[in-house]
Short mmCIF file of C-alpha atoms in Angstrom, two decimals:
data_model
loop_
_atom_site.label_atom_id
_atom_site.label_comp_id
_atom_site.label_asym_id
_atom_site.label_seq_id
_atom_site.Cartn_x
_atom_site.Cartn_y
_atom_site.Cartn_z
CA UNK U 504 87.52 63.84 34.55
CA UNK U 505 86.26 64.83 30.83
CA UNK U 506 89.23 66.36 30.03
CA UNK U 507 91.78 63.63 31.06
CA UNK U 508 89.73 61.10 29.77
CA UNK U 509 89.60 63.84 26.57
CA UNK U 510 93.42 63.67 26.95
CA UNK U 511 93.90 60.47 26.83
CA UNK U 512 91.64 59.59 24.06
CA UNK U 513 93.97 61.83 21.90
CA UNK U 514 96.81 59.75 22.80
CA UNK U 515 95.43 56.44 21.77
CA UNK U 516 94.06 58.53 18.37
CA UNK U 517 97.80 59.80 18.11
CA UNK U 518 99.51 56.11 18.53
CA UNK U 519 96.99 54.36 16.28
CA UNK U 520 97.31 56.49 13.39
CA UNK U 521 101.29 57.21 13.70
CA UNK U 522 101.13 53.26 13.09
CA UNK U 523 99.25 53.99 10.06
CA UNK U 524 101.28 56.91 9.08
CA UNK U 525 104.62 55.34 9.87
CA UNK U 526 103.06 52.21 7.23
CA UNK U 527 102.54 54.70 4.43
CA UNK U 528 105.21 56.98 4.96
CA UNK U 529 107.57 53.53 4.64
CA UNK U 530 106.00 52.03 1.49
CA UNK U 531 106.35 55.77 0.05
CA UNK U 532 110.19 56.08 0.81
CA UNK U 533 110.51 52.31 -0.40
CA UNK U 534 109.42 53.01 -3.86
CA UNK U 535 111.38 56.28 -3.70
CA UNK U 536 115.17 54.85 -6.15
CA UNK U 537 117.86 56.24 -3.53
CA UNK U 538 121.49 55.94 -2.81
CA UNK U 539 120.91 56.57 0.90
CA UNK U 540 117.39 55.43 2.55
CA UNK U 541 118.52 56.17 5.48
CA UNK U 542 118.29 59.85 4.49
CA UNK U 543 115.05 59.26 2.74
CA UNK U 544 112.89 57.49 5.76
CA UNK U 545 114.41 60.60 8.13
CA UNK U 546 112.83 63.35 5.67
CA UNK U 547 109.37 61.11 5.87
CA UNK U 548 109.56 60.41 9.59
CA UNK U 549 110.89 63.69 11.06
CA UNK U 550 108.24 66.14 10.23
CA UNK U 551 105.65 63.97 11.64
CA UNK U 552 107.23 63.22 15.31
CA UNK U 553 107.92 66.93 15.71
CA UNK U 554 104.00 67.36 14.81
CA UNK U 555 103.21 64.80 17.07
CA UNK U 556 105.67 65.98 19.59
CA UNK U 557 103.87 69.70 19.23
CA UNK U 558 100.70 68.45 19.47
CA UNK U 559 101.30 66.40 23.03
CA UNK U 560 103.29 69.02 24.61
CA UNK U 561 100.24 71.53 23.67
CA UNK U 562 97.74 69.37 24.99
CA UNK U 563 99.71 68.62 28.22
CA UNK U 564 99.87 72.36 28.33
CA UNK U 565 96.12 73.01 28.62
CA UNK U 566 95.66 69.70 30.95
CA UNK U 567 98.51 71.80 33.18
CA UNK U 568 96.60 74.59 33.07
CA UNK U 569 92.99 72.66 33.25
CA UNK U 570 94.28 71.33 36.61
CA UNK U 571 95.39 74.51 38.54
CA UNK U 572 92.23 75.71 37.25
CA UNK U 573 90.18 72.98 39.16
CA UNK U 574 92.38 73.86 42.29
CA UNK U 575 91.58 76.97 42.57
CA UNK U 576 87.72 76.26 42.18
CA UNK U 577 88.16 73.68 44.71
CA UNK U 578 89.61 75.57 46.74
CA UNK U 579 87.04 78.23 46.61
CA UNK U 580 84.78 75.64 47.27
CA UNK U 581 86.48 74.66 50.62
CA UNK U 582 86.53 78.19 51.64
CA UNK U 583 82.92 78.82 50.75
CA UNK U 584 82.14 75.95 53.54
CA UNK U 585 84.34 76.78 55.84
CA UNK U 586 86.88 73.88 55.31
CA UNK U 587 90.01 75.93 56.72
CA UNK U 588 91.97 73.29 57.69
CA UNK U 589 91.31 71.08 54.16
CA UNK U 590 91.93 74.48 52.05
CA UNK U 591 94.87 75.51 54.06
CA UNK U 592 96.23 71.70 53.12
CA UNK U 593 95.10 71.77 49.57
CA UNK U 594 96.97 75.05 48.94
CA UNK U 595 99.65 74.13 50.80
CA UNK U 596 101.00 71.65 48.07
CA UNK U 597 101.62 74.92 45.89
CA UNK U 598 103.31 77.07 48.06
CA UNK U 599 106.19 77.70 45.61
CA UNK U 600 104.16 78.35 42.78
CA UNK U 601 104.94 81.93 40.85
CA UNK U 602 100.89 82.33 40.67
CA UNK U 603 99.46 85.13 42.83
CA UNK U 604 95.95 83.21 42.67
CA UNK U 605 97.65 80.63 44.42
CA UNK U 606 99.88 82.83 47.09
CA UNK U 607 96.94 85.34 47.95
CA UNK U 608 94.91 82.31 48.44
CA UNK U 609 96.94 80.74 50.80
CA UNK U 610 98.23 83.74 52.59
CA UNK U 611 94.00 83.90 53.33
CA UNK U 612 94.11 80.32 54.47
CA UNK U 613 97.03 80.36 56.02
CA UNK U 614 95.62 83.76 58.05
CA UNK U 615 92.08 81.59 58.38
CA UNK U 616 93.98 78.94 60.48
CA UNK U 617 95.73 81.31 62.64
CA UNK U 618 92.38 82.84 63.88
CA UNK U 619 90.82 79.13 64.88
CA UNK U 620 90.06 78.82 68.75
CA UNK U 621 92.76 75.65 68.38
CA UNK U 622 95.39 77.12 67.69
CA UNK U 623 98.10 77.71 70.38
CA UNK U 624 99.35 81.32 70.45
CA UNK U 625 103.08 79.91 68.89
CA UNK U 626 101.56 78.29 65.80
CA UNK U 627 99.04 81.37 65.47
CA UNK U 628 102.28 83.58 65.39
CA UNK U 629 104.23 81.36 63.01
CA UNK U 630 100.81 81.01 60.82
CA UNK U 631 100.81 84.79 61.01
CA UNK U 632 104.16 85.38 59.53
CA UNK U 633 103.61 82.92 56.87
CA UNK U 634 100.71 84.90 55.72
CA UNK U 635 102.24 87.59 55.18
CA UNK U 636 105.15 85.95 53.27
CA UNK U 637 102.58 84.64 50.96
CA UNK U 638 101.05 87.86 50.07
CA UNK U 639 103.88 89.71 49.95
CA UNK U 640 105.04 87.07 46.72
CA UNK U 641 101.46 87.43 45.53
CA UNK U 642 102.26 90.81 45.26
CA UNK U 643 105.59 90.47 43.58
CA UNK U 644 104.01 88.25 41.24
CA UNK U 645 101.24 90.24 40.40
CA UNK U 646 100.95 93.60 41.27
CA UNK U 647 97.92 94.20 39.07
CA UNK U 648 95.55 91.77 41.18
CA UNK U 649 93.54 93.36 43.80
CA UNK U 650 93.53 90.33 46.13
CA UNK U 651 97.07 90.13 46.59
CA UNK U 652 96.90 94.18 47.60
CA UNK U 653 94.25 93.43 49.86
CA UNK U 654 95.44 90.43 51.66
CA UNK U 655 99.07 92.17 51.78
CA UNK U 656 97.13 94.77 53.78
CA UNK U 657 95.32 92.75 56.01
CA UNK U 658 98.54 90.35 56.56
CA UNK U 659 100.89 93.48 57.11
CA UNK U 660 98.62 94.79 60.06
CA UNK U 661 98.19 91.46 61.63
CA UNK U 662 101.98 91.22 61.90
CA UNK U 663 102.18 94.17 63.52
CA UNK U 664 100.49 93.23 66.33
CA UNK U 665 103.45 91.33 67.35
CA UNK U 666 105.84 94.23 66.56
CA UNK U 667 104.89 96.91 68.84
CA UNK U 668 102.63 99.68 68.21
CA UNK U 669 105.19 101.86 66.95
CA UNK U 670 105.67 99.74 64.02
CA UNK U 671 101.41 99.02 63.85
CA UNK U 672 100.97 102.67 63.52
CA UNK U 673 104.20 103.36 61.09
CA UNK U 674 102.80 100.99 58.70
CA UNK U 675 99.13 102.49 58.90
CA UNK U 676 99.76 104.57 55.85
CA UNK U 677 101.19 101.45 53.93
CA UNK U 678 98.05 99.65 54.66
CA UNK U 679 95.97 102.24 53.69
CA UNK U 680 97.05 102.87 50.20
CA UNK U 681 96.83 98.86 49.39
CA UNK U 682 93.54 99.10 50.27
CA UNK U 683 92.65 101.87 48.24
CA UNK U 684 94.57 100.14 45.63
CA UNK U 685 92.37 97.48 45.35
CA UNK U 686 89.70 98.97 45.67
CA UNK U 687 90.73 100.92 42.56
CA UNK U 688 91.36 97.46 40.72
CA UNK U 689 88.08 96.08 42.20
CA UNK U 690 85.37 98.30 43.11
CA UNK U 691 82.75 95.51 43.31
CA UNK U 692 85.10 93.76 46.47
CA UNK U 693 83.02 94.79 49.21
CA UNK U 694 85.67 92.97 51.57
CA UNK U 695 88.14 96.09 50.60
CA UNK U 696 85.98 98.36 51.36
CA UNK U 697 84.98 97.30 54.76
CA UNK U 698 88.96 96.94 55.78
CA UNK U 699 88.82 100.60 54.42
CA UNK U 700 85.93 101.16 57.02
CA UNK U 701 87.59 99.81 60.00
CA UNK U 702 90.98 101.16 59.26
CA UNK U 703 89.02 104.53 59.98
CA UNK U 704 86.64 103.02 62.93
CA UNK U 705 90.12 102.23 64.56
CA UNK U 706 91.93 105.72 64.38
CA UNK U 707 88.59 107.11 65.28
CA UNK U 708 89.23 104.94 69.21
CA UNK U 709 92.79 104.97 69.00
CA UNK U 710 93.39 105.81 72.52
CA UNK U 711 95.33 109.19 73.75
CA UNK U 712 98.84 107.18 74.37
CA UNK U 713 98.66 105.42 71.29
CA UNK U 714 98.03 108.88 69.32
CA UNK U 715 101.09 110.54 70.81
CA UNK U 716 103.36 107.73 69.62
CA UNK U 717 101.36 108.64 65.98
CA UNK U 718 102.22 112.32 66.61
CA UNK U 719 106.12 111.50 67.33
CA UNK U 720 105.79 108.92 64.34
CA UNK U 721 104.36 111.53 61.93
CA UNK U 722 104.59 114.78 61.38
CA UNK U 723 100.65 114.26 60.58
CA UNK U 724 99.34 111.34 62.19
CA UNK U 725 96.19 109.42 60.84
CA UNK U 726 93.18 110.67 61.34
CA UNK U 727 89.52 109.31 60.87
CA UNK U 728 85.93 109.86 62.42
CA UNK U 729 83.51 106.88 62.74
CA UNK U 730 81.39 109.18 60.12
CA UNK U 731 84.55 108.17 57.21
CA UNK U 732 84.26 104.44 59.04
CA UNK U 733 80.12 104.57 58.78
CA UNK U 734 80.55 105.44 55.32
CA UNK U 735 82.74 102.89 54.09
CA UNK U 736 80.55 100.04 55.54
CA UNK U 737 77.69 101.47 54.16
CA UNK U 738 78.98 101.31 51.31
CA UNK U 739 80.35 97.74 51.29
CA UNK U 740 76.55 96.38 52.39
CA UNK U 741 75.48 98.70 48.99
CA UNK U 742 78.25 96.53 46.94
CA UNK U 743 77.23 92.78 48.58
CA UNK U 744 74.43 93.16 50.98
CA UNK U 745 75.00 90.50 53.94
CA UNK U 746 78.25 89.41 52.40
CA UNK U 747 80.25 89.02 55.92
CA UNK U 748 78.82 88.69 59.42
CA UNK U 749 81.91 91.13 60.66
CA UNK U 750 80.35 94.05 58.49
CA UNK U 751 77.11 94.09 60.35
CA UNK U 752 78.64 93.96 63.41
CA UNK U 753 80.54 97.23 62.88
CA UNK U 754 77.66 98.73 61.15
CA UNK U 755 76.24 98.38 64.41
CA UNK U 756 78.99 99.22 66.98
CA UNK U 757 79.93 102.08 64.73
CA UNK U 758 76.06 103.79 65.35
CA UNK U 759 76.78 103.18 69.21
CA UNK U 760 79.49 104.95 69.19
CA UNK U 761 77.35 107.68 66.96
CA UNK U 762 74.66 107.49 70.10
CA UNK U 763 71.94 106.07 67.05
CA UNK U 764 70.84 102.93 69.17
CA UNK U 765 67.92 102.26 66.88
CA UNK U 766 70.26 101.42 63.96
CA UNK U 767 73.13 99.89 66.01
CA UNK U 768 69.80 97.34 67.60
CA UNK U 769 69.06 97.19 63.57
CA UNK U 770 72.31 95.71 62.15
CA UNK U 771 72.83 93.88 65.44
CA UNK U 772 69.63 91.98 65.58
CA UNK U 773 70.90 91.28 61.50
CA UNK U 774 74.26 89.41 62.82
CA UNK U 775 72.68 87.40 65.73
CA UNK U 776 70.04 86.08 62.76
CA UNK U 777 73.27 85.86 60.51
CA UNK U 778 73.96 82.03 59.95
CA UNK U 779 77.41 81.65 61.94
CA UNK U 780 79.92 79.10 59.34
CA UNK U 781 83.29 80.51 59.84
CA UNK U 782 85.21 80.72 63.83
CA UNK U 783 85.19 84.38 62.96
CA UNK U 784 80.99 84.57 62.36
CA UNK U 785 80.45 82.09 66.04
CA UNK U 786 82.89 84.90 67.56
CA UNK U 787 80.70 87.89 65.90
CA UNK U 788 77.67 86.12 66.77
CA UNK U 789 78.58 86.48 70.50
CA UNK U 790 80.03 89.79 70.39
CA UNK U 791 76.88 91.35 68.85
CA UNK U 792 74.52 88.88 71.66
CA UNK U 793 76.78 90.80 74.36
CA UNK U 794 76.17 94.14 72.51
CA UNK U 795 72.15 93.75 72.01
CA UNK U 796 71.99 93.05 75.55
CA UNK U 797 74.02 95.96 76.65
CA UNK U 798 71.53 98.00 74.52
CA UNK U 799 68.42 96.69 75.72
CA UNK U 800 69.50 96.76 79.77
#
């Protein structure tokens, strides 16, 4: 790449004219009358290995940072296409980095993997827990970034669907307030604000069991109305219109559970036209061709 070959250019500049330093610098301290030249080719010579010393170690420094740079776009890239498998190994190789770019991105792949069709219901749990582990660092790391809130969010809810729904529910509250969180940091992530949206769409169903194990949980269980979840996804399309297939589909189950079947056909007849990359849009896809047809019979 430019800036290797950039890099390495500077090293052949720096040997070459070291050679023609070094040359002058020992004619100089050659003419210098001494006692001890020893002492006098060490005051010449020293200066100019710690400059070049500096210099290398600063331009290693930006080649460092110049690489995990490029990672992260490719691995943007990746995800853009769909790569989950390729991203999740890319990202994989830094898994003990301090970064949160790094550990929010792979807690997303790592989630990503868990949710493909070929994944057997042991590696989906392990893949799972990893997630989470990831964005819970991210978090530690970084506690300003509004990824590693969100994707803490989303990763602490997943795992509690293999905890029992007395532990889903207790950490509803949790959940919530990361969200909000980063929202707060980013209020052009529409992704935040559609989690937002179907944290509420799913205490507006919960059913009547599950909302007496809220009531002995809390003293005030949470609440929501599919109005709070319209409103957030709404809102999200406002921020990125069409930015995830999953949106429109609750866009539209939320108005059928309002009784509006014009706009739940609307958004609907938007994800079945919605080009289908991910596992998750193929699995929307047929969820909203299930829904359209329930509407129209």
């Amino acid at each position: 790449m430019a800036s290797a070959s950039l890099f390495q250019a500077f090293r052949r500049f720096v040997s070459r004219n070291v050679k023609i330093r070094w040359m002058n610098e020992r004619i100089w301290t050659d003419r210098i009358r001494t006692s001890n030249r020893t002492a006098s080719l060490l005051v010449a010579v020293t200066p100019l290995s710690f400059f070049i010393y500096e210099r290398i170690t600063h331009f290693a420094s930006v080649r460092a940072l110049e690489s995990a740079e490029e990672v992260l776009e490719q691995a943007d890239y990746l995800y853009s296409c769909g790569e989950t498998q390729k991203l999740h190994q890319l990202l994989l190789k830094h898994k003990d980095s301090d970064e949160a770019e790094f550990l929010w991105r792979l807690a997303r792949a790592s989630r990503d993997l868990a949710l493909l069709s070929s994944i057997s219901a042991e590696e989906k749990k392990r893949l799972i827990y990893e997630a989470f582990e990831y964005a819970r660092r991210a978090l530690e790391k970084n506690e300003s970034s509004f990824a590693a809130h969100k994707w803490f969010a989303i990763c602490l809810s997943d795992v509690g669907d293999y905890e029992g729904i007395k532990v889903k529910i207790g950490n509803s509250y949790i959940i919530r307030d990361h969200l909000e969180r980063a929202i707060e940091l980013n209020p052009k992530d529409a992704t935040s604000i559609h989690i937002l949206g179907y944290w509420c769409f799913a205490f507006s169903e919960l059913p009547w069991y599950q909302r007496k194990v809220a009531a002995v949980i809390f003293a005030s269980p949470p609440t929501a109305t599919y109005e709070e979840a319209l409103a957030f996804f709404l809102k999200a399309e406002e921020v990125d219109p069409n930015f995830y297939s999953k949106n429109l589909l609750m866009l539209g189950k939320t108005y059928m559970m309002l009784k509006d079947v014009q706009r739940a056909a609307l958004w609907l007849t938007k994800v079945r036209d919605y080009p289908a990359v991910t596992e998750e849009d193929k699995q929307v896809h047929k969820e909203a061709l299930e829904l359209l047809k329930k509407l129209n019979g």
